[in-house]
PDB file of C-alpha atoms in Angstrom:
ATOM      1  CA  MET A  56     -14.408  13.669 120.201  1.00 77.00           C
ATOM      2  CA  PHE A  57     -17.383  11.359 119.584  1.00 77.00           C
ATOM      3  CA  GLN A  58     -16.214  10.675 116.037  1.00 80.00           C
ATOM      4  CA  LEU A  59     -12.700  10.016 117.340  1.00 80.00           C
ATOM      5  CA  ILE A  60     -14.045   7.426 119.805  1.00 83.00           C
ATOM      6  CA  ILE A  61     -16.090   5.733 117.060  1.00 85.00           C
ATOM      7  CA  THR A  62     -12.972   5.609 114.885  1.00 79.00           C
ATOM      8  CA  GLU A  63     -11.012   3.974 117.714  1.00 80.00           C
ATOM      9  CA  PHE A  64     -13.636   1.242 118.068  1.00 82.00           C
ATOM     10  CA  ILE A  65     -13.524   0.624 114.324  1.00 82.00           C
ATOM     11  CA  LYS A  66      -9.754   0.186 114.633  1.00 81.00           C
ATOM     12  CA  LEU A  67     -10.295  -2.386 117.393  1.00 82.00           C
ATOM     13  CA  LYS A  68     -11.844  -4.781 114.884  1.00 79.00           C
ATOM     14  CA  ARG A  69      -8.375  -5.254 113.414  1.00 77.00           C
ATOM     15  CA  GLN A  70      -6.654  -5.653 116.786  1.00 80.00           C
ATOM     16  CA  SER A  71      -6.172  -9.123 118.279  1.00 84.00           C
ATOM     17  CA  ILE A  72      -4.957  -7.586 121.563  1.00 87.00           C
ATOM     18  CA  ILE A  73      -8.568  -7.634 122.837  1.00 90.00           C
ATOM     19  CA  TRP A  74      -8.379 -11.431 123.063  1.00 92.00           C
ATOM     20  CA  ILE A  75      -5.640 -11.049 125.673  1.00 92.00           C
ATOM     21  CA  GLY A  76      -8.191  -9.273 127.832  1.00 93.00           C
ATOM     22  CA  ILE A  77     -10.730 -12.071 127.391  1.00 94.00           C
ATOM     23  CA  ILE A  78      -8.087 -14.686 128.224  1.00 95.00           C
ATOM     24  CA  ALA A  79      -6.974 -12.745 131.318  1.00 95.00           C
ATOM     25  CA  VAL A  80     -10.569 -12.482 132.543  1.00 96.00           C
ATOM     26  CA  PHE A  81     -11.121 -16.208 131.950  1.00 97.00           C
ATOM     27  CA  ILE A  82      -7.914 -17.234 133.748  1.00 96.00           C
ATOM     28  CA  SER A  83      -8.872 -15.031 136.701  1.00 96.00           C
ATOM     29  CA  ALA A  84     -12.281 -16.744 136.914  1.00 97.00           C
ATOM     30  CA  ILE A  85     -10.994 -20.304 136.467  1.00 97.00           C
ATOM     31  CA  LEU A  86      -8.374 -19.703 139.166  1.00 96.00           C
ATOM     32  CA  ALA A  87     -11.135 -18.421 141.464  1.00 96.00           C
ATOM     33  CA  ALA A  88     -13.153 -21.581 140.749  1.00 95.00           C
ATOM     34  CA  PHE A  89     -10.314 -23.833 141.910  1.00 94.00           C
ATOM     35  CA  GLN A  90      -9.704 -21.597 144.931  1.00 92.00           C
ATOM     36  CA  SER A  91     -13.385 -21.841 145.851  1.00 90.00           C
ATOM     37  CA  ASN A  92     -13.375 -25.622 145.445  1.00 88.00           C
ATOM     38  CA  SER A  93     -10.520 -25.879 147.929  1.00 84.00           C
ATOM     39  CA  ASN A  94     -12.817 -24.520 150.665  1.00 76.00           C
ATOM     40  CA  GLU A  95     -14.587 -26.958 152.953  1.00 72.00           C
ATOM     41  CA  GLY A  96     -18.343 -27.365 152.657  1.00 73.00           C
ATOM     42  CA  ASP A  97     -20.724 -26.183 149.958  1.00 82.00           C
ATOM     43  CA  VAL A  98     -19.537 -23.263 147.858  1.00 88.00           C
ATOM     44  CA  THR A  99     -22.114 -20.691 146.794  1.00 93.00           C
ATOM     45  CA  TYR A 100     -21.992 -18.421 143.778  1.00 95.00           C
ATOM     46  CA  GLU A 101     -21.493 -15.438 146.099  1.00 93.00           C
ATOM     47  CA  VAL A 102     -18.317 -16.958 147.542  1.00 93.00           C
ATOM     48  CA  PHE A 103     -17.086 -17.748 144.041  1.00 95.00           C
ATOM     49  CA  TYR A 104     -17.684 -14.326 142.491  1.00 96.00           C
ATOM     50  CA  ASN A 105     -16.013 -12.667 145.488  1.00 95.00           C
ATOM     51  CA  ASN A 106     -12.926 -14.734 144.686  1.00 95.00           C
ATOM     52  CA  VAL A 107     -13.236 -13.632 141.045  1.00 97.00           C
ATOM     53  CA  ILE A 108     -13.207  -9.989 142.152  1.00 96.00           C
ATOM     54  CA  TRP A 109     -10.148 -10.613 144.321  1.00 95.00           C
ATOM     55  CA  ASN A 110      -8.229 -12.126 141.402  1.00 96.00           C
ATOM     56  CA  ASN A 111      -9.432  -9.410 139.035  1.00 96.00           C
ATOM     57  CA  PHE A 112      -8.079  -6.478 141.030  1.00 95.00           C
ATOM     58  CA  SER A 113      -4.888  -8.196 142.213  1.00 94.00           C
ATOM     59  CA  LEU A 114      -3.846 -10.107 139.089  1.00 91.00           C
ATOM     60  CA  ALA A 115      -5.881  -9.534 135.938  1.00 94.00           C
ATOM     61  CA  PHE A 116      -7.319  -6.062 135.498  1.00 96.00           C
ATOM     62  CA  PRO A 117      -4.455  -3.642 136.322  1.00 96.00           C
ATOM     63  CA  PHE A 118      -1.872  -5.261 134.030  1.00 93.00           C
ATOM     64  CA  MET A 119      -4.482  -6.121 131.365  1.00 95.00           C
ATOM     65  CA  ILE A 120      -5.836  -2.568 131.133  1.00 96.00           C
ATOM     66  CA  VAL A 121      -2.344  -1.057 130.912  1.00 96.00           C
ATOM     67  CA  LEU A 122      -1.259  -3.674 128.365  1.00 95.00           C
ATOM     68  CA  ILE A 123      -4.219  -3.059 126.065  1.00 94.00           C
ATOM     69  CA  GLY A 124      -4.205   0.708 126.567  1.00 92.00           C
ATOM     70  CA  GLY A 125      -0.465   1.002 126.092  1.00 92.00           C
ATOM     71  CA  TYR A 126      -0.546  -1.194 123.014  1.00 91.00           C
ATOM     72  CA  LEU A 127      -3.345   0.781 121.356  1.00 89.00           C
ATOM     73  CA  ILE A 128      -1.523   4.065 121.928  1.00 87.00           C
ATOM     74  CA  ASN A 129       1.845   2.623 120.905  1.00 85.00           C
ATOM     75  CA  ARG A 130       0.407   1.469 117.574  1.00 83.00           C
ATOM     76  CA  GLU A 131      -0.008   5.124 116.648  1.00 78.00           C
ATOM     77  CA  TYR A 132       3.774   5.472 117.000  1.00 76.00           C
ATOM     78  CA  THR A 133       4.808   2.245 115.291  1.00 75.00           C
ATOM     79  CA  ASP A 134       2.369   2.637 112.391  1.00 70.00           C
ATOM     80  CA  GLN A 135       3.124   6.388 112.279  1.00 61.00           C
ATOM     81  CA  THR A 136      -0.590   7.081 111.903  1.00 60.00           C
ATOM     82  CA  LEU A 137      -0.219  10.107 114.159  1.00 56.00           C
ATOM     83  CA  LYS A 138       1.296  12.018 111.245  1.00 55.00           C
ATOM     84  CA  THR A 139      -1.956  11.574 109.348  1.00 55.00           C
ATOM     85  CA  MET A 140      -4.131  12.221 112.389  1.00 53.00           C
ATOM     86  CA  LEU A 141      -2.387  15.459 113.280  1.00 52.00           C
ATOM     87  CA  THR A 142      -3.043  16.901 109.829  1.00 51.00           C
ATOM     88  CA  VAL A 143      -6.819  16.358 110.166  1.00 55.00           C
ATOM     89  CA  PRO A 144      -6.266  18.114 112.645  1.00 59.00           C
ATOM     90  CA  VAL A 145      -6.379  16.036 115.855  1.00 64.00           C
ATOM     91  CA  SER A 146      -4.009  17.097 118.613  1.00 72.00           C
ATOM     92  CA  PHE A 147      -1.854  14.552 120.420  1.00 75.00           C
ATOM     93  CA  ARG A 148      -3.630  15.350 123.689  1.00 81.00           C
ATOM     94  CA  LYS A 149      -7.061  14.936 122.137  1.00 83.00           C
ATOM     95  CA  MET A 150      -5.965  11.595 120.690  1.00 83.00           C
ATOM     96  CA  LEU A 151      -4.794  10.464 124.155  1.00 87.00           C
ATOM     97  CA  ILE A 152      -8.075  11.513 125.767  1.00 89.00           C
ATOM     98  CA  GLY A 153     -10.009   9.623 123.087  1.00 89.00           C
ATOM     99  CA  LYS A 154      -7.897   6.520 123.686  1.00 91.00           C
ATOM    100  CA  MET A 155      -8.420   6.811 127.454  1.00 93.00           C
ATOM    101  CA  ILE A 156     -12.196   6.965 127.030  1.00 94.00           C
ATOM    102  CA  VAL A 157     -12.145   3.901 124.769  1.00 94.00           C
ATOM    103  CA  ILE A 158     -10.018   2.008 127.306  1.00 94.00           C
ATOM    104  CA  GLY A 159     -12.496   2.962 130.035  1.00 96.00           C
ATOM    105  CA  ILE A 160     -15.403   1.582 127.996  1.00 96.00           C
ATOM    106  CA  LEU A 161     -13.395  -1.580 127.358  1.00 95.00           C
ATOM    107  CA  SER A 162     -12.795  -2.007 131.098  1.00 96.00           C
ATOM    108  CA  LEU A 163     -16.572  -1.939 131.634  1.00 97.00           C
ATOM    109  CA  LEU A 164     -17.054  -4.518 128.873  1.00 96.00           C
ATOM    110  CA  PHE A 165     -14.367  -6.744 130.372  1.00 97.00           C
ATOM    111  CA  GLY A 166     -16.164  -6.454 133.716  1.00 97.00           C
ATOM    112  CA  ILE A 167     -19.397  -7.640 132.091  1.00 97.00           C
ATOM    113  CA  ALA A 168     -17.471 -10.453 130.384  1.00 97.00           C
ATOM    114  CA  SER A 169     -16.029 -11.455 133.765  1.00 97.00           C
ATOM    115  CA  PHE A 170     -19.559 -11.578 135.206  1.00 98.00           C
ATOM    116  CA  ILE A 171     -20.832 -13.782 132.349  1.00 97.00           C
ATOM    117  CA  ILE A 172     -17.843 -16.121 132.642  1.00 97.00           C
ATOM    118  CA  SER A 173     -18.392 -16.357 136.411  1.00 97.00           C
ATOM    119  CA  ILE A 174     -21.967 -17.559 135.840  1.00 96.00           C
ATOM    120  CA  LEU A 175     -20.908 -20.146 133.255  1.00 97.00           C
ATOM    121  CA  LEU A 176     -18.107 -21.513 135.438  1.00 96.00           C
ATOM    122  CA  SER A 177     -20.394 -21.528 138.471  1.00 95.00           C
ATOM    123  CA  MET A 178     -22.780 -23.806 136.573  1.00 94.00           C
ATOM    124  CA  ILE A 179     -19.935 -26.058 135.412  1.00 94.00           C
ATOM    125  CA  PHE A 180     -18.448 -26.392 138.900  1.00 93.00           C
ATOM    126  CA  GLY A 181     -21.851 -26.735 140.560  1.00 91.00           C
ATOM    127  CA  PHE A 182     -21.804 -23.615 142.731  1.00 92.00           C
ATOM    128  CA  GLY A 183     -25.348 -22.903 143.899  1.00 88.00           C
ATOM    129  CA  GLY A 184     -27.074 -20.012 145.604  1.00 89.00           C
ATOM    130  CA  PHE A 185     -28.272 -18.132 142.526  1.00 92.00           C
ATOM    131  CA  SER A 186     -30.856 -15.419 143.058  1.00 94.00           C
ATOM    132  CA  ALA A 187     -31.764 -12.182 141.300  1.00 95.00           C
ATOM    133  CA  PRO A 188     -30.353  -9.921 144.074  1.00 95.00           C
ATOM    134  CA  ILE A 189     -27.067 -11.874 144.153  1.00 95.00           C
ATOM    135  CA  LEU A 190     -26.713 -11.726 140.368  1.00 96.00           C
ATOM    136  CA  PHE A 191     -27.373  -7.979 140.226  1.00 97.00           C
ATOM    137  CA  LYS A 192     -24.933  -7.449 143.081  1.00 96.00           C
ATOM    138  CA  ALA A 193     -22.288  -9.543 141.308  1.00 96.00           C
ATOM    139  CA  LEU A 194     -22.744  -7.648 138.030  1.00 97.00           C
ATOM    140  CA  TYR A 195     -22.487  -4.308 139.816  1.00 97.00           C
ATOM    141  CA  GLN A 196     -19.459  -5.178 141.955  1.00 97.00           C
ATOM    142  CA  ILE A 197     -17.430  -6.992 139.277  1.00 97.00           C
ATOM    143  CA  THR A 198     -18.021  -4.272 136.678  1.00 97.00           C
ATOM    144  CA  ALA A 199     -17.602  -1.312 139.037  1.00 97.00           C
ATOM    145  CA  ILE A 200     -14.391  -2.598 140.633  1.00 96.00           C
ATOM    146  CA  GLY A 201     -12.984  -3.276 137.171  1.00 96.00           C
ATOM    147  CA  PHE A 202     -13.739   0.332 136.194  1.00 98.00           C
ATOM    148  CA  PHE A 203     -12.202   1.640 139.418  1.00 97.00           C
ATOM    149  CA  ASN A 204      -9.079  -0.377 138.566  1.00 97.00           C
ATOM    150  CA  TYR A 205      -9.041   1.448 135.240  1.00 97.00           C
ATOM    151  CA  LEU A 206      -9.123   4.810 137.038  1.00 97.00           C
ATOM    152  CA  ALA A 207      -6.324   3.632 139.342  1.00 97.00           C
ATOM    153  CA  VAL A 208      -3.960   2.771 136.467  1.00 97.00           C
ATOM    154  CA  LEU A 209      -4.768   5.788 134.262  1.00 96.00           C
ATOM    155  CA  PRO A 210      -1.619   7.691 135.340  1.00 96.00           C
ATOM    156  CA  ILE A 211       0.528   4.700 134.339  1.00 96.00           C
ATOM    157  CA  ILE A 212      -1.016   4.613 130.869  1.00 94.00           C
ATOM    158  CA  ALA A 213      -0.674   8.388 130.471  1.00 92.00           C
ATOM    159  CA  TYR A 214       2.956   8.459 131.611  1.00 92.00           C
ATOM    160  CA  PHE A 215       4.241   5.521 129.581  1.00 90.00           C
ATOM    161  CA  SER A 216       2.410   6.668 126.455  1.00 85.00           C
ATOM    162  CA  ARG A 217       4.812   9.594 126.185  1.00 80.00           C
ATOM    163  CA  LYS A 218       7.495   7.455 124.549  1.00 79.00           C
ATOM    164  CA  LYS A 219       7.416   4.810 121.866  1.00 78.00           C
ATOM    165  CA  ASP A 220       7.538   1.182 123.142  1.00 79.00           C
ATOM    166  CA  SER A 221       7.741   2.274 126.797  1.00 83.00           C
ATOM    167  CA  PHE A 222       4.360   0.761 127.670  1.00 88.00           C
ATOM    168  CA  PHE A 223       6.018  -2.605 128.419  1.00 90.00           C
ATOM    169  CA  ALA A 224       7.589  -1.074 131.533  1.00 93.00           C
ATOM    170  CA  GLY A 225       4.157   0.255 132.448  1.00 93.00           C
ATOM    171  CA  VAL A 226       2.683  -3.249 132.198  1.00 93.00           C
ATOM    172  CA  GLY A 227       5.275  -4.570 134.651  1.00 94.00           C
ATOM    173  CA  LEU A 228       4.599  -1.693 137.030  1.00 95.00           C
ATOM    174  CA  ALA A 229       0.834  -2.256 136.785  1.00 95.00           C
ATOM    175  CA  PHE A 230       1.205  -5.951 137.640  1.00 94.00           C
ATOM    176  CA  PHE A 231       3.280  -5.073 140.722  1.00 95.00           C
ATOM    177  CA  TYR A 232       0.755  -2.337 141.552  1.00 95.00           C
ATOM    178  CA  GLY A 233      -2.068  -4.888 141.492  1.00 94.00           C
ATOM    179  CA  VAL A 234      -0.266  -7.542 143.538  1.00 94.00           C
ATOM    180  CA  CYS A 235       0.509  -4.958 146.223  1.00 94.00           C
ATOM    181  CA  GLY A 236      -3.245  -4.474 146.473  1.00 92.00           C
ATOM    182  CA  ILE A 237      -3.423  -7.847 148.243  1.00 90.00           C
ATOM    183  CA  PHE A 238      -1.324  -6.475 151.112  1.00 90.00           C
ATOM    184  CA  ALA A 239      -3.233  -3.179 151.161  1.00 88.00           C
ATOM    185  CA  ALA A 240      -6.565  -5.018 151.411  1.00 83.00           C
ATOM    186  CA  GLY A 241      -5.220  -7.197 154.222  1.00 74.00           C
ATOM    187  CA  ARG A 242      -4.144  -4.190 156.298  1.00 77.00           C
ATOM    188  CA  ASN A 243      -7.289  -2.060 156.042  1.00 78.00           C
ATOM    189  CA  LEU A 244      -5.662   0.336 153.559  1.00 85.00           C
ATOM    190  CA  ASN A 245      -8.337  -0.247 150.927  1.00 88.00           C
ATOM    191  CA  ASP A 246      -9.483   3.360 150.646  1.00 91.00           C
ATOM    192  CA  VAL A 247      -5.992   4.857 150.538  1.00 93.00           C
ATOM    193  CA  TYR A 248      -4.600   2.484 147.920  1.00 94.00           C
ATOM    194  CA  PRO A 249      -6.182   3.332 144.521  1.00 95.00           C
ATOM    195  CA  ILE A 250      -6.324  -0.261 143.227  1.00 96.00           C
ATOM    196  CA  THR A 251      -8.380  -1.396 146.233  1.00 93.00           C
ATOM    197  CA  SER A 252     -10.406   1.770 146.846  1.00 94.00           C
ATOM    198  CA  GLY A 253     -13.267   0.306 144.808  1.00 93.00           C
ATOM    199  CA  LEU A 254     -13.682  -2.525 147.320  1.00 93.00           C
ATOM    200  CA  GLY A 255     -15.034  -0.207 149.977  1.00 91.00           C
ATOM    201  CA  LEU A 256     -17.033   1.881 147.517  1.00 94.00           C
ATOM    202  CA  THR A 257     -18.889  -1.213 146.259  1.00 94.00           C
ATOM    203  CA  GLN A 258     -19.246  -2.788 149.735  1.00 91.00           C
ATOM    204  CA  TYR A 259     -17.148  -5.835 148.855  1.00 91.00           C
ATOM    205  CA  THR A 260     -17.918  -8.420 151.534  1.00 84.00           C
ATOM    206  CA  ASN A 261     -14.477 -10.064 151.878  1.00 79.00           C
ATOM    207  CA  ILE A 262     -12.972  -7.054 153.675  1.00 79.00           C
ATOM    208  CA  ASP A 263     -13.666  -5.290 156.959  1.00 78.00           C
ATOM    209  CA  LEU A 264     -16.291  -2.776 155.821  1.00 79.00           C
ATOM    210  CA  SER A 265     -16.292  -1.051 159.211  1.00 78.00           C
ATOM    211  CA  ALA A 266     -12.780   0.233 158.434  1.00 78.00           C
ATOM    212  CA  THR A 267     -13.717   1.740 155.055  1.00 85.00           C
ATOM    213  CA  ASN A 268     -14.305   5.425 154.356  1.00 90.00           C
ATOM    214  CA  PRO A 269     -16.011   6.280 151.035  1.00 92.00           C
ATOM    215  CA  ILE A 270     -14.713   9.860 151.092  1.00 95.00           C
ATOM    216  CA  ILE A 271     -11.099   8.662 151.233  1.00 94.00           C
ATOM    217  CA  GLY A 272     -11.765   6.075 148.520  1.00 94.00           C
ATOM    218  CA  ILE A 273     -13.288   8.661 146.173  1.00 96.00           C
ATOM    219  CA  SER A 274     -10.469  11.113 146.947  1.00 97.00           C
ATOM    220  CA  SER A 275      -7.894   8.452 146.098  1.00 96.00           C
ATOM    221  CA  LEU A 276      -9.445   7.873 142.668  1.00 97.00           C
ATOM    222  CA  MET A 277      -9.948  11.597 142.048  1.00 97.00           C
ATOM    223  CA  LEU A 278      -6.229  12.052 142.676  1.00 97.00           C
ATOM    224  CA  MET A 279      -5.507   9.470 139.964  1.00 97.00           C
ATOM    225  CA  ILE A 280      -7.757  11.366 137.534  1.00 96.00           C
ATOM    226  CA  PHE A 281      -6.016  14.640 138.408  1.00 97.00           C
ATOM    227  CA  LEU A 282      -2.558  13.099 137.878  1.00 96.00           C
ATOM    228  CA  THR A 283      -3.701  11.706 134.531  1.00 95.00           C
ATOM    229  CA  ALA A 284      -5.015  15.094 133.408  1.00 94.00           C
ATOM    230  CA  LEU A 285      -1.740  16.707 134.458  1.00 94.00           C
ATOM    231  CA  LEU A 286       0.328  14.126 132.563  1.00 92.00           C
ATOM    232  CA  ILE A 287      -1.775  14.559 129.427  1.00 89.00           C
ATOM    233  CA  PHE A 288      -1.520  18.352 129.676  1.00 87.00           C
ATOM    234  CA  LYS A 289       2.269  18.090 130.092  1.00 83.00           C
ATOM    235  CA  SER A 290       2.658  15.472 127.366  1.00 76.00           C
ATOM    236  CA  PRO A 291       5.378  16.312 124.797  1.00 66.00           C
ATOM    237  CA  LYS A 292       4.511  17.292 121.261  1.00 63.00           C
ATOM    238  CA  TYR A 293       4.324  14.567 118.655  1.00 58.00           C
ATOM    239  CA  GLU A 294       7.359  15.905 116.780  1.00 57.00           C
ATOM    240  CA  LYS A 295       9.512  15.682 119.916  1.00 61.00           C
ATOM    241  CA  VAL A 296       8.368  12.151 120.705  1.00 59.00           C
ATOM    242  CA  MET A 297       8.965  10.893 117.173  1.00 57.00           C
ATOM    243  CA  ALA A 298      12.336  12.643 116.977  1.00 57.00           C
ATOM    244  CA  GLY A 299      13.459  10.694 120.040  1.00 54.00           C
ATOM    245  CA  SER A 300      12.213   7.378 118.656  1.00 55.00           C
ATOM    246  CA  GLU A 301      13.895   8.031 115.293  1.00 55.00           C
ATOM    247  CA  LYS A 302      17.223   8.655 117.050  1.00 57.00           C
ATOM    248  CA  LYS A 303      16.891   5.296 118.827  1.00 56.00           C
ATOM    249  CA  THR A 304      16.141   3.592 115.513  1.00 55.00           C
ATOM    250  CA  ARG A 305      19.254   5.117 113.920  1.00 57.00           C
ATOM    251  CA  ARG A 306      21.405   3.985 116.856  1.00 59.00           C
ATOM    252  CA  LYS A 307      20.117   0.419 116.521  1.00 57.00           C
ATOM    253  CA  GLU A 308      20.842   0.439 112.795  1.00 57.00           C
ATOM    254  CA  LYS A 309      24.384   1.710 113.403  1.00 61.00           C
ATOM    255  CA  ARG A 310      24.988  -1.047 115.982  1.00 61.00           C
ATOM    256  CA  LYS A 311      23.788  -3.695 113.532  1.00 57.00           C
ATOM    257  CA  LYS A 312      26.104  -2.374 110.815  1.00 59.00           C
ATOM    258  CA  ALA A 313      29.010  -2.269 113.269  1.00 56.00           C
TER     259      ALA A 313
END
């Protein structure tokens, strides 16, 4: 498994999809900067990074993680590299688990990137209030909530990886999933709703912490992990998946000829 993960990271060097993640993180932060500037009075870095977190879980991270994860898995179908991998031998399920682990590591790296960008933009926009405790808190909360978002969307990645080119539908679902987190957070449903369960677990200050329950939040994320494991276990064999995609390709070719 370790060698499989290393191989996946080597493959990433040839993938430009990672830049979409960087752009998404930057847009989330720049939007938070303008939102913070619209507030009356002096804006501190703490206020700003809290807005970054809000944009990350509601707009950027869910769709970005599913987009990158779905794309990386789908490339195995489109490039037909699975045929080579399965003769090594590497099972389809083992390949999916390896991809999931890589995506999880990437979500942590994107969280760190979001933290770094938040500091740079805070300096550019003149947001004060820097201190070591605030910076450590920001790094922890931004990175942890990003990782919890990854756990929340794992079932989407696992389900839509079962068919070639179906990850686009998963991206749309993930975006809707994230936006709905705004309404869940506003109605004290943070712990129940997987996307927002990390807010209570990290003691995010822009919600009513008295209404949070860590046990429910952890249970919500554990349910997502269980669903993901079930979907991977029930995933169809490679031959069945490729047979279905080949039939679709033949149909498209027949339509073009007609």
